[in-house]
């Protein structure tokens, strides 16, 4: 396929693969698309090692870095001050969930490591993003930076352009997309409410053409519910010039999920991907679990805002992960999770999406 997106980045197909795991980003990139690594949660020295490895394994191909320029973060508090900074009601509620589930306390070495790391929510702040970008600009194959939660400041866009890096931003409405355009971005990712992670309220079928019309001639990637070649063809028909996918990779053999969590994703239905504020303080779509069920119970406290909610739940989520308490672990998931039926490789998923898209487009052409 050849269009403005493939020409802009020198890639074979306009499929962008969002992930928290470098290996997934590498595989999507080497399959002809562009892997997009969520970088805000890594420590600076860790990110440097990761990008150096990605440079080597992608063999000169470009990749994307996803960051979180949140418009409203709230006060970021060190984990060491958690007990003083948070309401006792919320702390007691979280502890009760863990105690009732029999989840062990954090090992001392893990707790010490978390105290040394940047505070929960720091990656959403402008300071935290700038720390990431200082590393990103040293890696020429990082050709695209996407702001996933808000408009990037114009001075940041200018700085990245100065390094030859294209800049994009994610939008959940046409109004948001126009703010991003005014900041000087090169493309927009229009993310429908079906998507995993932080989303708006407008569905993809409605949102994609609205954003395309609003920001023309800026190119648009379609996100939210994309997991097959038919979805890609639909996105192209609605005016997008490529797609941004995240959930569909989570059932792959290379994904960051544990074997038990991967089984949960394969068994999940579309309606099991629910939107709640329990993990970050902002609406986030993820897989329903006993953790979300507990927060849904009558009498549960209201979630705190970002970044206080992240400070509240960070130790709890780590304890659940270490205990491999899959029934309590949700992870981000879009409604397209219902399409994950078995464990496949990233290469197989990419090949299937490409071939199905071609078949659909050829079939529609013959029909017309």
Short mmCIF file of C-alpha atoms in Angstrom, two decimals:
data_model
loop_
_atom_site.label_atom_id
_atom_site.label_comp_id
_atom_site.label_asym_id
_atom_site.label_seq_id
_atom_site.Cartn_x
_atom_site.Cartn_y
_atom_site.Cartn_z
CA UNK A 1 0.00 0.00 0.00
CA UNK A 2 1.19 3.50 -0.77
CA UNK A 3 -0.29 6.67 0.66
CA UNK A 4 0.83 9.75 2.60
CA UNK A 5 1.42 7.77 5.80
CA UNK A 6 3.63 5.11 4.21
CA UNK A 7 5.56 7.80 2.35
CA UNK A 8 5.90 9.95 5.48
CA UNK A 9 7.63 7.19 7.44
CA UNK A 10 9.00 4.89 4.75
CA UNK A 11 6.94 1.90 5.90
CA UNK A 12 5.21 -0.79 3.86
CA UNK A 13 1.73 -0.69 5.39
CA UNK A 14 0.02 2.01 7.52
CA UNK A 15 -0.52 -0.26 10.54
CA UNK A 16 0.72 1.16 13.86
CA UNK A 17 1.04 -1.28 16.75
CA UNK A 18 0.75 0.24 20.23
CA UNK A 19 2.29 -1.82 23.01
CA UNK A 20 4.00 -1.71 26.40
CA UNK A 21 6.48 -4.41 25.36
CA UNK A 22 9.48 -3.61 23.15
CA UNK A 23 9.42 -7.06 21.51
CA UNK A 24 5.90 -6.44 20.18
CA UNK A 25 6.93 -3.05 18.76
CA UNK A 26 9.93 -4.70 17.09
CA UNK A 27 7.80 -7.43 15.51
CA UNK A 28 5.18 -5.00 14.15
CA UNK A 29 7.94 -2.82 12.71
CA UNK A 30 9.75 -5.73 11.09
CA UNK A 31 6.45 -6.95 9.59
CA UNK A 32 6.17 -3.73 7.61
CA UNK A 33 4.16 -1.54 9.98
CA UNK A 34 5.35 0.73 12.79
CA UNK A 35 5.60 -0.42 16.37
CA UNK A 36 4.62 2.21 18.95
CA UNK A 37 6.17 1.74 22.38
CA UNK A 38 4.50 3.26 25.46
CA UNK A 39 7.54 4.90 27.06
CA UNK A 40 6.23 7.00 29.94
CA UNK A 41 6.46 4.23 32.54
CA UNK A 42 10.12 3.35 32.00
CA UNK A 43 12.98 4.72 34.05
CA UNK A 44 15.39 6.83 31.92
CA UNK A 45 18.32 4.39 32.01
CA UNK A 46 15.96 1.50 31.30
CA UNK A 47 14.47 3.32 28.30
CA UNK A 48 17.94 4.03 26.90
CA UNK A 49 18.75 0.31 26.97
CA UNK A 50 15.41 -0.58 25.39
CA UNK A 51 15.73 1.86 22.49
CA UNK A 52 19.31 0.81 21.81
CA UNK A 53 18.10 -2.78 21.54
CA UNK A 54 15.17 -1.74 19.32
CA UNK A 55 17.55 0.15 17.03
CA UNK A 56 19.57 -3.01 16.52
CA UNK A 57 16.68 -5.43 16.09
CA UNK A 58 14.60 -3.28 13.71
CA UNK A 59 17.57 -2.97 11.35
CA UNK A 60 17.12 0.66 10.36
CA UNK A 61 13.31 0.64 10.21
CA UNK A 62 11.48 3.51 11.97
CA UNK A 63 9.43 3.10 15.12
CA UNK A 64 7.13 5.27 17.26
CA UNK A 65 7.27 6.41 20.89
CA UNK A 66 4.01 7.00 22.78
CA UNK A 67 4.01 9.57 25.63
CA UNK A 68 1.36 10.97 27.99
CA UNK A 69 0.96 14.76 27.94
CA UNK A 70 -2.03 14.83 30.31
CA UNK A 71 -3.76 18.21 30.55
CA UNK A 72 -4.74 17.72 34.21
CA UNK A 73 -2.50 15.57 36.37
CA UNK A 74 -2.89 16.89 39.91
CA UNK A 75 -0.13 16.80 42.50
CA UNK A 76 2.41 14.02 41.99
CA UNK A 77 3.42 12.67 45.41
CA UNK A 78 6.34 10.30 46.14
CA UNK A 79 5.32 6.77 47.03
CA UNK A 80 7.04 7.21 50.42
CA UNK A 81 4.38 9.79 51.37
CA UNK A 82 1.44 7.69 50.22
CA UNK A 83 -0.08 7.07 53.65
CA UNK A 84 -0.02 10.76 54.57
CA UNK A 85 -1.24 12.03 51.19
CA UNK A 86 -4.26 9.78 50.64
CA UNK A 87 -7.64 9.42 52.42
CA UNK A 88 -7.60 6.62 54.98
CA UNK A 89 -10.94 5.37 53.66
CA UNK A 90 -9.39 4.65 50.25
CA UNK A 91 -6.26 3.02 51.66
CA UNK A 92 -8.33 0.76 53.94
CA UNK A 93 -10.61 -0.19 51.05
CA UNK A 94 -7.71 -1.26 48.82
CA UNK A 95 -6.08 -3.20 51.66
CA UNK A 96 -9.35 -5.03 52.33
CA UNK A 97 -9.59 -6.15 48.69
CA UNK A 98 -6.08 -7.56 48.88
CA UNK A 99 -6.55 -9.16 52.31
CA UNK A 100 -9.82 -10.81 51.29
CA UNK A 101 -8.05 -12.24 48.22
CA UNK A 102 -5.09 -13.47 50.29
CA UNK A 103 -2.56 -11.40 48.32
CA UNK A 104 0.88 -11.31 50.01
CA UNK A 105 2.57 -8.05 50.93
CA UNK A 106 5.27 -6.64 48.68
CA UNK A 107 8.69 -8.23 49.21
CA UNK A 108 11.06 -5.68 50.82
CA UNK A 109 13.34 -5.53 47.77
CA UNK A 110 10.42 -4.84 45.42
CA UNK A 111 9.05 -2.15 47.73
CA UNK A 112 12.50 -0.54 47.94
CA UNK A 113 12.77 -0.55 44.14
CA UNK A 114 9.35 1.12 43.77
CA UNK A 115 10.38 3.81 46.26
CA UNK A 116 13.49 4.55 44.16
CA UNK A 117 11.54 4.87 40.91
CA UNK A 118 9.76 7.99 39.72
CA UNK A 119 6.45 8.58 41.57
CA UNK A 120 3.16 7.23 40.17
CA UNK A 121 1.76 9.80 37.75
CA UNK A 122 5.13 11.39 37.00
CA UNK A 123 5.07 9.97 33.49
CA UNK A 124 1.88 11.95 32.79
CA UNK A 125 3.48 15.31 33.63
CA UNK A 126 5.27 17.63 31.24
CA UNK A 127 8.49 17.14 33.21
CA UNK A 128 8.17 13.37 32.96
CA UNK A 129 7.53 13.46 29.21
CA UNK A 130 10.49 15.76 28.62
CA UNK A 131 12.73 13.27 30.45
CA UNK A 132 11.58 10.59 28.00
CA UNK A 133 12.06 12.82 24.96
CA UNK A 134 15.63 13.70 25.95
CA UNK A 135 16.42 10.02 25.41
CA UNK A 136 14.22 9.58 22.34
CA UNK A 137 15.94 12.32 20.31
CA UNK A 138 19.24 10.40 20.59
CA UNK A 139 17.78 7.53 18.54
CA UNK A 140 17.31 8.41 14.84
CA UNK A 141 15.02 5.43 14.21
CA UNK A 142 12.47 6.92 16.64
CA UNK A 143 10.86 8.86 13.81
CA UNK A 144 7.42 9.45 15.32
CA UNK A 145 6.27 10.63 18.77
CA UNK A 146 2.59 10.45 19.70
CA UNK A 147 1.00 12.39 22.55
CA UNK A 148 -1.72 10.10 23.87
CA UNK A 149 -3.62 12.13 26.50
CA UNK A 150 -3.49 15.77 25.47
CA UNK A 151 -2.12 18.32 23.04
CA UNK A 152 1.68 18.53 23.12
CA UNK A 153 3.01 22.04 23.82
CA UNK A 154 3.99 23.85 20.63
CA UNK A 155 7.59 24.27 21.81
CA UNK A 156 7.88 20.48 22.19
CA UNK A 157 6.52 19.97 18.68
CA UNK A 158 9.10 22.45 17.36
CA UNK A 159 11.91 20.71 19.25
CA UNK A 160 10.98 17.30 17.86
CA UNK A 161 10.64 18.70 14.35
CA UNK A 162 14.14 20.08 14.76
CA UNK A 163 15.35 16.52 15.24
CA UNK A 164 13.48 15.29 12.18
CA UNK A 165 10.79 13.58 14.26
CA UNK A 166 7.15 13.65 13.18
CA UNK A 167 4.61 14.41 15.91
CA UNK A 168 1.08 13.15 16.34
CA UNK A 169 -1.64 13.38 18.97
CA UNK A 170 -4.60 11.24 19.95
CA UNK A 171 -8.08 12.75 19.87
CA UNK A 172 -11.46 11.54 21.10
CA UNK A 173 -13.41 14.36 19.46
CA UNK A 174 -13.10 16.76 16.53
CA UNK A 175 -12.59 19.62 18.99
CA UNK A 176 -9.61 17.87 20.57
CA UNK A 177 -8.18 17.14 17.13
CA UNK A 178 -8.29 20.81 16.17
CA UNK A 179 -6.38 21.75 19.35
CA UNK A 180 -3.68 19.30 18.33
CA UNK A 181 -3.51 20.77 14.83
CA UNK A 182 -3.08 24.25 16.29
CA UNK A 183 -0.11 22.90 18.28
CA UNK A 184 1.51 21.98 14.96
CA UNK A 185 1.24 18.18 14.87
CA UNK A 186 1.78 16.25 11.65
CA UNK A 187 -1.05 13.74 12.03
CA UNK A 188 -3.99 12.85 14.25
CA UNK A 189 -4.97 9.50 15.77
CA UNK A 190 -8.77 9.51 16.07
CA UNK A 191 -9.55 7.07 18.88
CA UNK A 192 -13.10 5.84 19.31
CA UNK A 193 -14.59 4.89 22.66
CA UNK A 194 -14.24 1.16 21.88
CA UNK A 195 -10.48 1.40 22.39
CA UNK A 196 -8.52 0.12 25.36
CA UNK A 197 -6.89 2.56 27.74
CA UNK A 198 -7.98 6.16 28.20
CA UNK A 199 -10.82 6.98 25.81
CA UNK A 200 -13.54 9.50 25.13
CA UNK A 201 -17.22 8.77 24.59
CA UNK A 202 -17.67 8.91 20.80
CA UNK A 203 -17.66 5.61 18.90
CA UNK A 204 -15.24 4.99 16.06
CA UNK A 205 -17.82 4.85 13.28
CA UNK A 206 -18.95 8.37 14.18
CA UNK A 207 -15.61 9.81 15.25
CA UNK A 208 -13.31 8.83 12.39
CA UNK A 209 -15.06 10.74 9.57
CA UNK A 210 -15.76 13.70 11.88
CA UNK A 211 -12.06 14.08 12.64
CA UNK A 212 -11.04 13.50 9.01
CA UNK A 213 -13.35 16.30 7.90
CA UNK A 214 -12.32 18.64 10.73
CA UNK A 215 -8.54 18.45 10.27
CA UNK A 216 -8.21 17.96 6.50
CA UNK A 217 -5.65 17.96 4.89
CA UNK A 218 -3.83 16.62 8.01
CA UNK A 219 -3.72 12.79 7.71
CA UNK A 220 -5.62 10.70 10.24
CA UNK A 221 -5.02 7.26 11.74
CA UNK A 222 -8.12 5.38 12.93
CA UNK A 223 -8.05 3.79 16.39
CA UNK A 224 -10.59 2.04 18.57
CA UNK A 225 -11.88 -1.40 17.67
CA UNK A 226 -9.32 -2.18 14.95
CA UNK A 227 -8.21 -5.80 14.87
CA UNK A 228 -8.72 -7.18 11.38
CA UNK A 229 -8.30 -6.39 7.70
CA UNK A 230 -12.00 -5.58 7.48
CA UNK A 231 -11.55 -2.92 10.13
CA UNK A 232 -8.64 -1.43 8.18
CA UNK A 233 -10.73 -1.34 5.00
CA UNK A 234 -13.56 0.36 6.89
CA UNK A 235 -11.15 2.95 8.29
CA UNK A 236 -9.84 3.71 4.81
CA UNK A 237 -13.40 4.01 3.51
CA UNK A 238 -14.15 6.58 6.23
CA UNK A 239 -11.20 8.73 5.18
CA UNK A 240 -8.41 7.57 7.50
CA UNK A 241 -5.04 6.79 5.93
CA UNK A 242 -3.98 4.10 8.38
CA UNK A 243 -4.83 2.44 11.68
CA UNK A 244 -3.57 2.41 15.27
CA UNK A 245 -4.09 -0.94 17.05
CA UNK A 246 -3.36 -2.01 20.61
CA UNK A 247 -5.59 -4.71 22.05
CA UNK A 248 -5.25 -7.19 19.21
CA UNK A 249 -1.55 -7.80 20.02
CA UNK A 250 -2.26 -8.85 23.62
CA UNK A 251 -3.25 -12.37 22.67
CA UNK A 252 -0.01 -12.88 20.78
CA UNK A 253 2.78 -15.16 21.87
CA UNK A 254 5.09 -12.13 22.19
CA UNK A 255 2.79 -9.99 24.35
CA UNK A 256 3.59 -8.77 27.86
CA UNK A 257 0.76 -10.79 29.40
CA UNK A 258 1.47 -13.80 31.59
CA UNK A 259 0.21 -17.16 30.25
CA UNK A 260 -2.74 -17.04 32.67
CA UNK A 261 -3.68 -13.50 31.64
CA UNK A 262 -3.36 -14.42 27.97
CA UNK A 263 -5.90 -17.18 28.56
CA UNK A 264 -8.26 -14.63 30.10
CA UNK A 265 -7.93 -12.41 27.03
CA UNK A 266 -8.58 -15.30 24.68
CA UNK A 267 -11.72 -16.22 26.67
CA UNK A 268 -12.97 -12.61 26.98
CA UNK A 269 -16.05 -11.26 25.24
CA UNK A 270 -16.32 -7.74 23.81
CA UNK A 271 -18.58 -6.70 26.70
CA UNK A 272 -15.90 -7.71 29.20
CA UNK A 273 -13.87 -4.63 28.21
CA UNK A 274 -15.36 -2.02 30.55
CA UNK A 275 -14.59 1.65 31.13
CA UNK A 276 -13.78 2.68 34.72
CA UNK A 277 -11.56 5.14 36.64
CA UNK A 278 -10.18 2.68 39.19
CA UNK A 279 -6.59 2.41 37.93
CA UNK A 280 -5.65 5.98 36.97
CA UNK A 281 -8.44 8.32 38.03
CA UNK A 282 -9.45 8.90 34.41
CA UNK A 283 -11.85 6.82 32.31
CA UNK A 284 -9.85 3.78 31.17
CA UNK A 285 -11.18 0.75 29.33
CA UNK A 286 -9.79 -2.55 30.55
CA UNK A 287 -10.74 -6.14 31.15
CA UNK A 288 -13.30 -6.69 33.88
CA UNK A 289 -11.90 -8.49 36.94
CA UNK A 290 -12.54 -9.13 40.61
CA UNK A 291 -10.62 -5.90 41.23
CA UNK A 292 -13.10 -3.83 39.17
CA UNK A 293 -16.03 -5.77 40.63
CA UNK A 294 -14.91 -4.77 44.15
CA UNK A 295 -14.84 -1.10 43.17
CA UNK A 296 -18.30 -1.47 41.61
CA UNK A 297 -19.81 -2.75 44.87
CA UNK A 298 -22.17 -0.47 46.84
CA UNK A 299 -20.26 1.46 49.47
CA UNK A 300 -16.97 1.52 47.54
CA UNK A 301 -15.31 4.95 47.60
CA UNK A 302 -15.25 7.14 44.52
CA UNK A 303 -11.95 6.96 42.61
CA UNK A 304 -9.52 9.78 43.31
CA UNK A 305 -8.32 12.03 40.47
CA UNK A 306 -5.10 11.50 38.53
CA UNK A 307 -2.42 11.27 39.94
CA UNK A 308 -3.77 10.46 43.43
CA UNK A 309 -5.56 7.31 42.21
CA UNK A 310 -2.33 6.01 40.64
CA UNK A 311 -0.55 6.64 43.93
CA UNK A 312 -3.30 4.74 45.74
CA UNK A 313 -3.33 1.63 43.58
CA UNK A 314 0.30 1.30 42.41
CA UNK A 315 1.43 -1.00 45.26
CA UNK A 316 -1.78 -3.03 45.04
CA UNK A 317 -1.45 -3.66 41.32
CA UNK A 318 2.16 -4.71 41.82
CA UNK A 319 1.12 -7.15 44.56
CA UNK A 320 -1.53 -8.65 42.28
CA UNK A 321 1.03 -9.03 39.49
CA UNK A 322 3.60 -10.74 41.71
CA UNK A 323 0.94 -13.09 43.08
CA UNK A 324 -0.19 -13.87 39.50
CA UNK A 325 -3.73 -13.21 40.70
CA UNK A 326 -5.15 -13.33 37.17
CA UNK A 327 -8.78 -13.10 38.35
CA UNK A 328 -7.99 -9.72 39.92
CA UNK A 329 -5.80 -8.42 37.11
CA UNK A 330 -7.59 -6.54 34.37
CA UNK A 331 -5.08 -4.83 32.09
CA UNK A 332 -6.09 -2.38 29.38
CA UNK A 333 -8.35 -3.88 26.71
CA UNK A 334 -10.58 -2.54 23.98
CA UNK A 335 -13.85 -4.11 22.91
CA UNK A 336 -12.08 -5.81 20.01
CA UNK A 337 -10.76 -8.24 22.66
CA UNK A 338 -13.70 -10.44 21.67
CA UNK A 339 -11.89 -11.18 18.38
CA UNK A 340 -8.91 -12.77 20.14
CA UNK A 341 -9.66 -16.48 19.79
CA UNK A 342 -6.23 -18.09 20.06
CA UNK A 343 -2.58 -17.38 20.65
CA UNK A 344 -0.80 -16.33 17.46
CA UNK A 345 2.45 -14.62 16.58
CA UNK A 346 2.61 -10.93 15.74
CA UNK A 347 3.77 -11.84 12.24
CA UNK A 348 0.70 -14.06 11.72
CA UNK A 349 -1.63 -11.34 12.98
CA UNK A 350 -0.03 -8.74 10.69
CA UNK A 351 -0.10 -11.05 7.65
CA UNK A 352 -3.76 -11.88 8.30
CA UNK A 353 -4.75 -8.23 8.61
CA UNK A 354 -2.92 -7.26 5.41
CA UNK A 355 -4.27 -10.09 3.27
CA UNK A 356 -7.84 -9.65 4.54
CA UNK A 357 -7.73 -5.90 3.87
CA UNK A 358 -6.58 -6.51 0.29
CA UNK A 359 -9.32 -9.09 -0.26
CA UNK A 360 -12.01 -6.76 1.09
CA UNK A 361 -10.86 -3.79 -1.00
CA UNK A 362 -10.69 -5.92 -4.13
CA UNK A 363 -14.14 -7.33 -3.42
CA UNK A 364 -15.63 -3.88 -2.92
CA UNK A 365 -13.99 -2.68 -6.13
CA UNK A 366 -15.48 -5.57 -8.08
CA UNK A 367 -18.92 -4.91 -6.55
CA UNK A 368 -18.79 -1.21 -7.39
#
